[in-house]
PDB file of C-alpha atoms in Angstrom:
ATOM      1  CA  MET A   9      73.241 127.343 -41.400  1.00 41.00           C
ATOM      2  CA  PRO A  10      76.039 127.119 -42.954  1.00 47.00           C
ATOM      3  CA  THR A  11      76.706 129.819 -45.086  1.00 51.00           C
ATOM      4  CA  ALA A  12      75.626 129.082 -49.183  1.00 62.00           C
ATOM      5  CA  LEU A  13      78.320 132.345 -49.733  1.00 54.00           C
ATOM      6  CA  SER A  14      82.146 131.163 -51.039  1.00 49.00           C
ATOM      7  CA  ASN A  15      85.363 132.262 -48.900  1.00 45.00           C
ATOM      8  CA  ASN A  16      84.907 135.039 -51.447  1.00 42.00           C
ATOM      9  CA  GLU A  17      81.969 136.220 -50.623  1.00 49.00           C
ATOM     10  CA  VAL A  18      79.907 135.497 -53.511  1.00 64.00           C
ATOM     11  CA  PRO A  19      77.144 132.741 -53.835  1.00 80.00           C
ATOM     12  CA  LEU A  20      77.504 129.366 -54.271  1.00 87.00           C
ATOM     13  CA  ARG A  21      76.645 128.392 -57.813  1.00 91.00           C
ATOM     14  CA  ILE A  22      74.939 124.761 -58.026  1.00 95.00           C
ATOM     15  CA  LEU A  23      74.243 123.250 -61.348  1.00 96.00           C
ATOM     16  CA  VAL A  24      71.019 120.946 -61.706  1.00 96.00           C
ATOM     17  CA  VAL A  25      71.100 118.876 -64.050  1.00 96.00           C
ATOM     18  CA  GLU A  26      67.053 117.698 -63.978  1.00 94.00           C
ATOM     19  CA  ASP A  27      64.531 116.442 -67.056  1.00 92.00           C
ATOM     20  CA  GLU A  28      61.805 116.828 -65.208  1.00 91.00           C
ATOM     21  CA  GLU A  29      60.224 120.788 -65.726  1.00 91.00           C
ATOM     22  CA  SER A  30      58.898 120.424 -62.173  1.00 89.00           C
ATOM     23  CA  TYR A  31      61.173 119.477 -60.234  1.00 87.00           C
ATOM     24  CA  ARG A  32      63.563 122.066 -62.264  1.00 91.00           C
ATOM     25  CA  GLU A  33      61.376 124.486 -61.147  1.00 92.00           C
ATOM     26  CA  ALA A  34      60.887 124.177 -57.420  1.00 92.00           C
ATOM     27  CA  LEU A  35      64.928 123.194 -57.681  1.00 92.00           C
ATOM     28  CA  SER A  36      65.528 126.925 -58.672  1.00 93.00           C
ATOM     29  CA  ALA A  37      63.278 128.763 -56.948  1.00 94.00           C
ATOM     30  CA  GLY A  38      64.071 126.837 -53.720  1.00 93.00           C
ATOM     31  CA  LEU A  39      68.136 126.893 -53.645  1.00 93.00           C
ATOM     32  CA  ALA A  40      68.167 130.617 -54.737  1.00 93.00           C
ATOM     33  CA  LYS A  41      65.868 131.684 -51.750  1.00 92.00           C
ATOM     34  CA  GLU A  42      68.846 129.527 -49.359  1.00 90.00           C
ATOM     35  CA  GLY A  43      71.239 132.253 -50.873  1.00 91.00           C
ATOM     36  CA  TYR A  44      72.516 129.862 -54.288  1.00 92.00           C
ATOM     37  CA  GLN A  45      73.274 131.133 -57.736  1.00 92.00           C
ATOM     38  CA  VAL A  46      71.378 127.939 -59.917  1.00 95.00           C
ATOM     39  CA  GLU A  47      71.754 126.929 -62.938  1.00 95.00           C
ATOM     40  CA  LEU A  48      69.824 124.534 -65.047  1.00 96.00           C
ATOM     41  CA  ALA A  49      70.106 122.081 -67.787  1.00 95.00           C
ATOM     42  CA  SER A  50      67.279 119.674 -68.975  1.00 94.00           C
ATOM     43  CA  ASP A  51      69.246 116.623 -70.351  1.00 94.00           C
ATOM     44  CA  GLY A  52      72.923 115.302 -69.726  1.00 93.00           C
ATOM     45  CA  SER A  53      74.825 116.826 -72.717  1.00 94.00           C
ATOM     46  CA  GLU A  54      73.750 120.039 -71.856  1.00 95.00           C
ATOM     47  CA  GLY A  55      75.050 119.519 -67.986  1.00 94.00           C
ATOM     48  CA  LEU A  56      78.529 118.213 -69.229  1.00 94.00           C
ATOM     49  CA  ARG A  57      78.232 122.114 -71.680  1.00 93.00           C
ATOM     50  CA  VAL A  58      77.386 123.810 -68.757  1.00 93.00           C
ATOM     51  CA  PHE A  59      79.945 122.171 -66.416  1.00 91.00           C
ATOM     52  CA  ALA A  60      82.829 122.686 -69.222  1.00 89.00           C
ATOM     53  CA  GLU A  61      82.492 125.923 -69.627  1.00 86.00           C
ATOM     54  CA  ASN A  62      82.310 127.221 -65.609  1.00 84.00           C
ATOM     55  CA  PRO A  63      82.596 124.155 -63.516  1.00 86.00           C
ATOM     56  CA  PRO A  64      80.032 125.299 -60.107  1.00 88.00           C
ATOM     57  CA  ASP A  65      80.855 124.354 -57.058  1.00 88.00           C
ATOM     58  CA  LEU A  66      78.040 121.636 -56.776  1.00 93.00           C
ATOM     59  CA  VAL A  67      76.024 119.336 -58.997  1.00 95.00           C
ATOM     60  CA  LEU A  68      72.573 117.711 -58.346  1.00 95.00           C
ATOM     61  CA  LEU A  69      72.090 115.429 -60.957  1.00 93.00           C
ATOM     62  CA  ASP A  70      69.258 113.321 -62.034  1.00 91.00           C
ATOM     63  CA  VAL A  71      70.317 109.813 -62.800  1.00 88.00           C
ATOM     64  CA  LEU A  72      67.209 109.088 -65.248  1.00 86.00           C
ATOM     65  CA  LEU A  73      68.138 111.322 -67.857  1.00 90.00           C
ATOM     66  CA  PRO A  74      67.279 111.620 -71.708  1.00 89.00           C
ATOM     67  CA  GLY A  75      70.225 111.211 -74.046  1.00 89.00           C
ATOM     68  CA  VAL A  76      73.301 110.509 -71.770  1.00 91.00           C
ATOM     69  CA  PRO A  77      72.731 108.993 -68.729  1.00 89.00           C
ATOM     70  CA  GLY A  78      73.201 110.598 -64.970  1.00 89.00           C
ATOM     71  CA  THR A  79      76.065 107.744 -64.192  1.00 87.00           C
ATOM     72  CA  GLU A  80      78.051 108.645 -67.251  1.00 90.00           C
ATOM     73  CA  VAL A  81      77.433 112.318 -66.781  1.00 92.00           C
ATOM     74  CA  CYS A  82      79.063 112.033 -63.251  1.00 90.00           C
ATOM     75  CA  ARG A  83      81.612 110.165 -65.028  1.00 87.00           C
ATOM     76  CA  ARG A  84      82.839 112.837 -67.186  1.00 89.00           C
ATOM     77  CA  MET A  85      81.885 115.673 -64.876  1.00 89.00           C
ATOM     78  CA  ARG A  86      84.618 113.924 -61.949  1.00 83.00           C
ATOM     79  CA  ALA A  87      87.112 113.770 -64.606  1.00 82.00           C
ATOM     80  CA  LEU A  88      87.101 117.055 -65.714  1.00 83.00           C
ATOM     81  CA  ALA A  89      86.823 118.607 -62.397  1.00 80.00           C
ATOM     82  CA  PRO A  90      86.914 117.439 -58.450  1.00 78.00           C
ATOM     83  CA  VAL A  91      83.506 119.132 -58.185  1.00 85.00           C
ATOM     84  CA  PRO A  92      81.290 117.263 -55.525  1.00 89.00           C
ATOM     85  CA  VAL A  93      78.119 116.001 -57.022  1.00 91.00           C
ATOM     86  CA  ILE A  94      74.779 114.835 -55.192  1.00 91.00           C
ATOM     87  CA  MET A  95      73.023 112.594 -57.915  1.00 87.00           C
ATOM     88  CA  VAL A  96      69.458 112.354 -57.493  1.00 88.00           C
ATOM     89  CA  SER A  97      66.928 109.557 -58.395  1.00 81.00           C
ATOM     90  CA  ALA A  98      63.572 107.465 -58.023  1.00 78.00           C
ATOM     91  CA  LEU A  99      66.160 104.839 -57.976  1.00 71.00           C
ATOM     92  CA  ASP A 100      66.482 103.282 -54.578  1.00 63.00           C
ATOM     93  CA  SER A 101      67.972  99.770 -54.244  1.00 61.00           C
ATOM     94  CA  GLU A 102      71.505  99.572 -52.518  1.00 66.00           C
ATOM     95  CA  VAL A 103      73.050  98.581 -55.414  1.00 63.00           C
ATOM     96  CA  ASP A 104      72.000 101.829 -57.883  1.00 64.00           C
ATOM     97  CA  ILE A 105      73.148 103.646 -54.386  1.00 67.00           C
ATOM     98  CA  VAL A 106      76.450 101.998 -54.423  1.00 71.00           C
ATOM     99  CA  LEU A 107      77.223 102.376 -57.940  1.00 70.00           C
ATOM    100  CA  GLY A 108      76.386 106.515 -58.031  1.00 68.00           C
ATOM    101  CA  LEU A 109      78.644 106.190 -55.218  1.00 74.00           C
ATOM    102  CA  GLU A 110      81.436 103.905 -56.611  1.00 75.00           C
ATOM    103  CA  LEU A 111      81.480 106.439 -59.843  1.00 74.00           C
ATOM    104  CA  GLY A 112      82.733 109.657 -57.856  1.00 76.00           C
ATOM    105  CA  ALA A 113      79.455 111.001 -56.228  1.00 82.00           C
ATOM    106  CA  ALA A 114      79.562 112.530 -52.659  1.00 83.00           C
ATOM    107  CA  ASP A 115      76.043 111.459 -52.089  1.00 86.00           C
ATOM    108  CA  TYR A 116      72.836 109.866 -53.519  1.00 84.00           C
ATOM    109  CA  ILE A 117      68.931 111.433 -52.562  1.00 86.00           C
ATOM    110  CA  THR A 118      66.097 109.576 -53.743  1.00 83.00           C
ATOM    111  CA  LYS A 119      62.629 110.858 -55.261  1.00 81.00           C
ATOM    112  CA  PRO A 120      60.618 112.267 -53.919  1.00 81.00           C
ATOM    113  CA  TYR A 121      62.720 114.315 -51.247  1.00 82.00           C
ATOM    114  CA  HIS A 122      61.831 117.527 -49.394  1.00 86.00           C
ATOM    115  CA  LEU A 123      64.141 120.577 -49.819  1.00 88.00           C
ATOM    116  CA  ARG A 124      64.967 120.960 -46.296  1.00 88.00           C
ATOM    117  CA  GLU A 125      66.432 117.726 -46.588  1.00 88.00           C
ATOM    118  CA  LEU A 126      68.521 118.040 -49.417  1.00 89.00           C
ATOM    119  CA  THR A 127      69.951 122.253 -48.560  1.00 90.00           C
ATOM    120  CA  ALA A 128      70.690 119.606 -45.511  1.00 90.00           C
ATOM    121  CA  ARG A 129      72.500 117.156 -47.794  1.00 87.00           C
ATOM    122  CA  ILE A 130      74.270 119.933 -49.778  1.00 91.00           C
ATOM    123  CA  GLN A 131      75.605 121.573 -46.553  1.00 88.00           C
ATOM    124  CA  ALA A 132      77.046 118.911 -45.257  1.00 85.00           C
ATOM    125  CA  VAL A 133      78.779 117.551 -48.624  1.00 85.00           C
ATOM    126  CA  LEU A 134      80.183 121.283 -48.961  1.00 84.00           C
ATOM    127  CA  ARG A 135      81.703 121.226 -45.613  1.00 78.00           C
ATOM    128  CA  ARG A 136      82.970 117.812 -46.057  1.00 72.00           C
ATOM    129  CA  VAL A 137      84.911 119.255 -49.560  1.00 64.00           C
ATOM    130  CA  SER A 138      86.043 122.334 -48.422  1.00 54.00           C
ATOM    131  CA  PRO A 139      89.060 121.565 -47.008  1.00 45.00           C
ATOM    132  CA  PRO A 140      91.801 120.535 -49.024  1.00 43.00           C
ATOM    133  CA  PRO A 141      90.750 117.289 -51.821  1.00 45.00           C
ATOM    134  CA  ILE A 142      92.320 114.190 -50.033  1.00 49.00           C
ATOM    135  CA  GLY A 143      96.318 113.329 -50.101  1.00 48.00           C
ATOM    136  CA  LEU A 144      96.269 115.971 -52.348  1.00 44.00           C
ATOM    137  CA  PRO A 145      99.003 119.490 -51.387  1.00 42.00           C
ATOM    138  CA  VAL A 146      96.442 122.906 -52.841  1.00 39.00           C
ATOM    139  CA  VAL A 147      98.603 126.105 -52.733  1.00 36.00           C
ATOM    140  CA  SER A 148      95.693 128.746 -52.971  1.00 34.00           C
ATOM    141  CA  GLY A 149      94.605 131.835 -51.034  1.00 35.00           C
ATOM    142  CA  ARG A 150      93.248 129.099 -48.631  1.00 36.00           C
ATOM    143  CA  GLY A 151      96.052 127.182 -47.122  1.00 36.00           C
ATOM    144  CA  VAL A 152      99.568 126.039 -48.413  1.00 36.00           C
ATOM    145  CA  PRO A 153     100.594 122.106 -49.383  1.00 38.00           C
ATOM    146  CA  SER A 154      99.747 119.887 -45.924  1.00 45.00           C
ATOM    147  CA  VAL A 155     101.428 116.603 -46.596  1.00 48.00           C
ATOM    148  CA  PRO A 156     104.235 115.910 -49.396  1.00 59.00           C
ATOM    149  CA  GLU A 157     103.158 114.963 -53.006  1.00 75.00           C
ATOM    150  CA  ILE A 158     105.031 111.504 -52.612  1.00 84.00           C
ATOM    151  CA  VAL A 159     104.534 108.805 -49.332  1.00 88.00           C
ATOM    152  CA  VAL A 160     106.426 105.753 -48.741  1.00 91.00           C
ATOM    153  CA  ALA A 161     105.424 103.284 -46.085  1.00 92.00           C
ATOM    154  CA  GLY A 162     107.098 100.326 -45.556  1.00 92.00           C
ATOM    155  CA  PRO A 163     106.689  98.549 -49.324  1.00 94.00           C
ATOM    156  CA  VAL A 164     103.902 101.421 -50.722  1.00 95.00           C
ATOM    157  CA  ARG A 165     104.743 104.481 -52.215  1.00 93.00           C
ATOM    158  CA  ILE A 166     101.880 106.799 -53.006  1.00 91.00           C
ATOM    159  CA  ASP A 167     102.026 109.774 -55.242  1.00 87.00           C
ATOM    160  CA  PHE A 168      99.309 112.008 -54.729  1.00 80.00           C
ATOM    161  CA  ALA A 169      99.930 114.415 -57.450  1.00 75.00           C
ATOM    162  CA  ARG A 170      99.727 111.553 -60.600  1.00 79.00           C
ATOM    163  CA  ARG A 171      97.064 108.836 -58.259  1.00 83.00           C
ATOM    164  CA  GLU A 172      99.746 106.245 -58.924  1.00 89.00           C
ATOM    165  CA  VAL A 173     100.662 103.429 -56.353  1.00 92.00           C
ATOM    166  CA  THR A 174     103.089 100.923 -55.715  1.00 94.00           C
ATOM    167  CA  ALA A 175     103.658  98.145 -53.921  1.00 94.00           C
ATOM    168  CA  SER A 176     107.034  96.202 -53.599  1.00 92.00           C
ATOM    169  CA  GLY A 177     107.860  97.375 -57.073  1.00 92.00           C
ATOM    170  CA  ARG A 178     105.041  96.768 -58.811  1.00 94.00           C
ATOM    171  CA  THR A 179     102.165  99.422 -60.212  1.00 94.00           C
ATOM    172  CA  VAL A 180      99.390  98.836 -58.223  1.00 93.00           C
ATOM    173  CA  HIS A 181      95.958  99.873 -59.444  1.00 91.00           C
ATOM    174  CA  LEU A 182      93.735 101.177 -57.842  1.00 86.00           C
ATOM    175  CA  SER A 183      90.067 102.538 -57.992  1.00 82.00           C
ATOM    176  CA  ARG A 184      89.118 105.981 -56.979  1.00 78.00           C
ATOM    177  CA  ARG A 185      87.812 105.429 -54.184  1.00 80.00           C
ATOM    178  CA  GLU A 186      90.131 103.125 -52.459  1.00 87.00           C
ATOM    179  CA  PHE A 187      93.019 105.314 -53.894  1.00 88.00           C
ATOM    180  CA  ASP A 188      91.417 107.590 -51.665  1.00 86.00           C
ATOM    181  CA  LEU A 189      90.943 105.387 -48.790  1.00 91.00           C
ATOM    182  CA  LEU A 190      94.525 104.539 -48.847  1.00 93.00           C
ATOM    183  CA  ALA A 191      95.393 108.438 -49.166  1.00 90.00           C
ATOM    184  CA  LEU A 192      93.902 108.617 -45.844  1.00 89.00           C
ATOM    185  CA  LEU A 193      95.403 106.116 -44.294  1.00 93.00           C
ATOM    186  CA  LEU A 194      98.919 107.701 -45.461  1.00 90.00           C
ATOM    187  CA  SER A 195      98.172 111.159 -43.930  1.00 84.00           C
ATOM    188  CA  PRO A 196     100.257 110.370 -42.012  1.00 85.00           C
ATOM    189  CA  PRO A 197     101.100 106.649 -41.837  1.00 88.00           C
ATOM    190  CA  GLY A 198     100.554 105.389 -38.639  1.00 90.00           C
ATOM    191  CA  GLN A 199      97.100 107.399 -37.508  1.00 91.00           C
ATOM    192  CA  VAL A 200      94.586 105.873 -36.057  1.00 93.00           C
ATOM    193  CA  ARG A 201      91.103 106.183 -38.715  1.00 91.00           C
ATOM    194  CA  THR A 202      87.888 105.521 -37.068  1.00 91.00           C
ATOM    195  CA  ARG A 203      84.749 104.047 -38.840  1.00 89.00           C
ATOM    196  CA  ASP A 204      83.295 106.995 -38.649  1.00 84.00           C
ATOM    197  CA  GLU A 205      85.224 109.412 -40.221  1.00 84.00           C
ATOM    198  CA  LEU A 206      86.347 107.096 -43.040  1.00 86.00           C
ATOM    199  CA  ILE A 207      82.546 106.737 -44.282  1.00 82.00           C
ATOM    200  CA  ASP A 208      81.961 110.552 -44.186  1.00 76.00           C
ATOM    201  CA  ARG A 209      85.041 111.483 -45.560  1.00 76.00           C
ATOM    202  CA  LEU A 210      84.354 108.883 -48.599  1.00 76.00           C
ATOM    203  CA  TRP A 211      80.298 108.142 -48.774  1.00 68.00           C
ATOM    204  CA  SER A 212      79.445 111.370 -46.488  1.00 57.00           C
ATOM    205  CA  GLY A 213      77.974 109.425 -43.465  1.00 46.00           C
ATOM    206  CA  ARG A 214      75.270 107.580 -45.648  1.00 51.00           C
ATOM    207  CA  ASP A 215      73.597 104.743 -43.897  1.00 48.00           C
ATOM    208  CA  LEU A 216      74.078 102.447 -46.781  1.00 43.00           C
ATOM    209  CA  ALA A 217      77.558 103.557 -47.407  1.00 45.00           C
ATOM    210  CA  ASP A 218      78.348 101.557 -43.662  1.00 54.00           C
ATOM    211  CA  THR A 219      80.786  99.347 -41.921  1.00 66.00           C
ATOM    212  CA  ARG A 220      79.739  96.960 -44.795  1.00 75.00           C
ATOM    213  CA  THR A 221      81.276  99.071 -47.853  1.00 79.00           C
ATOM    214  CA  LEU A 222      84.170  99.969 -45.979  1.00 85.00           C
ATOM    215  CA  ASP A 223      85.448  96.500 -44.898  1.00 88.00           C
ATOM    216  CA  THR A 224      84.836  95.116 -48.468  1.00 87.00           C
ATOM    217  CA  HIS A 225      87.200  98.747 -49.378  1.00 89.00           C
ATOM    218  CA  ILE A 226      89.327  97.205 -46.957  1.00 94.00           C
ATOM    219  CA  ARG A 227      90.008  93.995 -48.291  1.00 93.00           C
ATOM    220  CA  ARG A 228      90.078  95.127 -51.455  1.00 92.00           C
ATOM    221  CA  LEU A 229      92.848  96.975 -50.515  1.00 96.00           C
ATOM    222  CA  ARG A 230      94.754  93.758 -48.559  1.00 96.00           C
ATOM    223  CA  VAL A 231      94.438  91.663 -51.531  1.00 95.00           C
ATOM    224  CA  LYS A 232      96.643  94.639 -53.404  1.00 95.00           C
ATOM    225  CA  LEU A 233      99.204  95.580 -51.286  1.00 96.00           C
ATOM    226  CA  GLU A 234      99.586  93.116 -48.652  1.00 95.00           C
ATOM    227  CA  ASN A 235     101.730  89.494 -49.428  1.00 93.00           C
ATOM    228  CA  ASP A 236      98.996  88.156 -47.473  1.00 94.00           C
ATOM    229  CA  PRO A 237      95.814  89.117 -47.105  1.00 94.00           C
ATOM    230  CA  ALA A 238      94.142  87.193 -44.961  1.00 94.00           C
ATOM    231  CA  ASP A 239      97.115  87.892 -41.926  1.00 94.00           C
ATOM    232  CA  PRO A 240      97.578  91.902 -42.935  1.00 96.00           C
ATOM    233  CA  HIS A 241     100.683  93.331 -41.616  1.00 95.00           C
ATOM    234  CA  TYR A 242     100.537  96.658 -42.828  1.00 96.00           C
ATOM    235  CA  LEU A 243      97.099  97.312 -43.330  1.00 96.00           C
ATOM    236  CA  VAL A 244      95.932  96.742 -39.737  1.00 95.00           C
ATOM    237  CA  THR A 245      92.602  97.011 -37.502  1.00 95.00           C
ATOM    238  CA  VAL A 246      92.596  98.773 -34.769  1.00 93.00           C
ATOM    239  CA  ARG A 247      89.790  96.621 -32.705  1.00 91.00           C
ATOM    240  CA  GLY A 248      86.583  98.946 -32.223  1.00 89.00           C
ATOM    241  CA  VAL A 249      87.466 101.905 -33.670  1.00 92.00           C
ATOM    242  CA  GLY A 250      89.300 101.386 -37.285  1.00 93.00           C
ATOM    243  CA  PHE A 251      91.762 101.163 -39.003  1.00 96.00           C
ATOM    244  CA  ARG A 252      95.806 101.828 -39.638  1.00 95.00           C
ATOM    245  CA  PHE A 253      99.018 102.047 -42.126  1.00 95.00           C
ATOM    246  CA  ASP A 254     101.912 100.577 -40.039  1.00 95.00           C
ATOM    247  CA  ALA A 255     104.750 101.634 -41.979  1.00 93.00           C
ATOM    248  CA  GLU A 256     107.147  98.845 -40.204  1.00 92.00           C
ATOM    249  CA  GLY A 257     104.763  95.761 -41.068  1.00 92.00           C
ATOM    250  CA  ARG A 258     104.147  94.755 -37.292  1.00 90.00           C
ATOM    251  CA  GLY A 259     100.507  93.686 -37.812  1.00 86.00           C
ATOM    252  CA  GLU A 260      98.044  93.933 -34.833  1.00 83.00           C
ATOM    253  CA  GLN A 261      99.717  95.073 -32.232  1.00 73.00           C
ATOM    254  CA  PRO A 262      98.404  92.872 -28.835  1.00 66.00           C
ATOM    255  CA  HIS A 263      97.246  96.503 -26.996  1.00 59.00           C
ATOM    256  CA  GLU A 264      95.046  97.224 -29.724  1.00 55.00           C
ATOM    257  CA  HIS A 265      93.167  93.903 -29.927  1.00 53.00           C
ATOM    258  CA  GLN A 266      93.007  93.342 -25.878  1.00 45.00           C
ATOM    259  CA  GLY A 267      92.456  97.374 -25.343  1.00 41.00           C
ATOM    260  CA  HIS A 268      89.102  97.093 -26.969  1.00 39.00           C
ATOM    261  CA  ARG A 269      88.236  93.796 -26.506  1.00 37.00           C
ATOM    262  CA  ASP A 270      85.412  93.746 -23.811  1.00 36.00           C
ATOM    263  CA  ASP A 271      84.239  97.131 -24.518  1.00 35.00           C
ATOM    264  CA  ARG A 272      80.743  96.598 -25.929  1.00 31.00           C
ATOM    265  CA  SER A 273      79.997 100.512 -27.022  1.00 33.00           C
ATOM    266  CA  HIS A 274      82.852 100.179 -29.930  1.00 34.00           C
ATOM    267  CA  ALA A 275      81.072  97.026 -31.375  1.00 32.00           C
ATOM    268  CA  VAL A 276      81.106  96.575 -35.045  1.00 33.00           C
ATOM    269  CA  GLU A 277      81.727  94.314 -37.578  1.00 34.00           C
ATOM    270  CA  GLU A 278      85.204  93.737 -38.149  1.00 34.00           C
ATOM    271  CA  THR A 279      87.487  93.441 -41.182  1.00 36.00           C
TER     272      THR A 279
END
């Protein structure tokens, strides 16, 4: 089982923002038993105050909070610090879940849930975010910059530090998720990223954040970056595998198409 200790051997801190006292108390006791340090907040305003004073390692955030709603709390927290947020709610429609993920949540779990499932989700998210954030060079005791701050690939220029993108000299406005997806595809350019890898890195591998959600984001990027989104030359599909960014703009290569055309074990919906 992954440890509940940080690299400095101190308990990882989890902020629980939950207005239902029964859930708060159960989470506090259960997570403490797993070795986490737990802080509690009963509404969005209190959660934001605690978060701003000392950002935790992870946030469990209820969606249906009195006062400031959980979706707005998530947005503000993500603007303050890159701390992973797992949203918790009785709302289980795909629209609600996708909205939470689009706002920057690392995962979404619906009530009622078992503590074992929740701790497994927490551990998965913490494993996923333990490396340096996507595309961002980090200098710390754990490592050195792994990628340059600016990458130019074909007509696309991405500034990881400023989170700015230009294509053929024009500024391109991307959502947070679109930027993170592009950053993965440009780290480094040309490397094939599988669908499973992209979904796991960007949506924690959730069933609802499946190939359709990934395809939607790929299409949006193509509209914003390609001269002809219907015939992409840069953001290329590798059939049966995933995607890559071709800095030379050669488009899909024959061997990439033929190599997987008859491999039914890799059959997936293509973009």
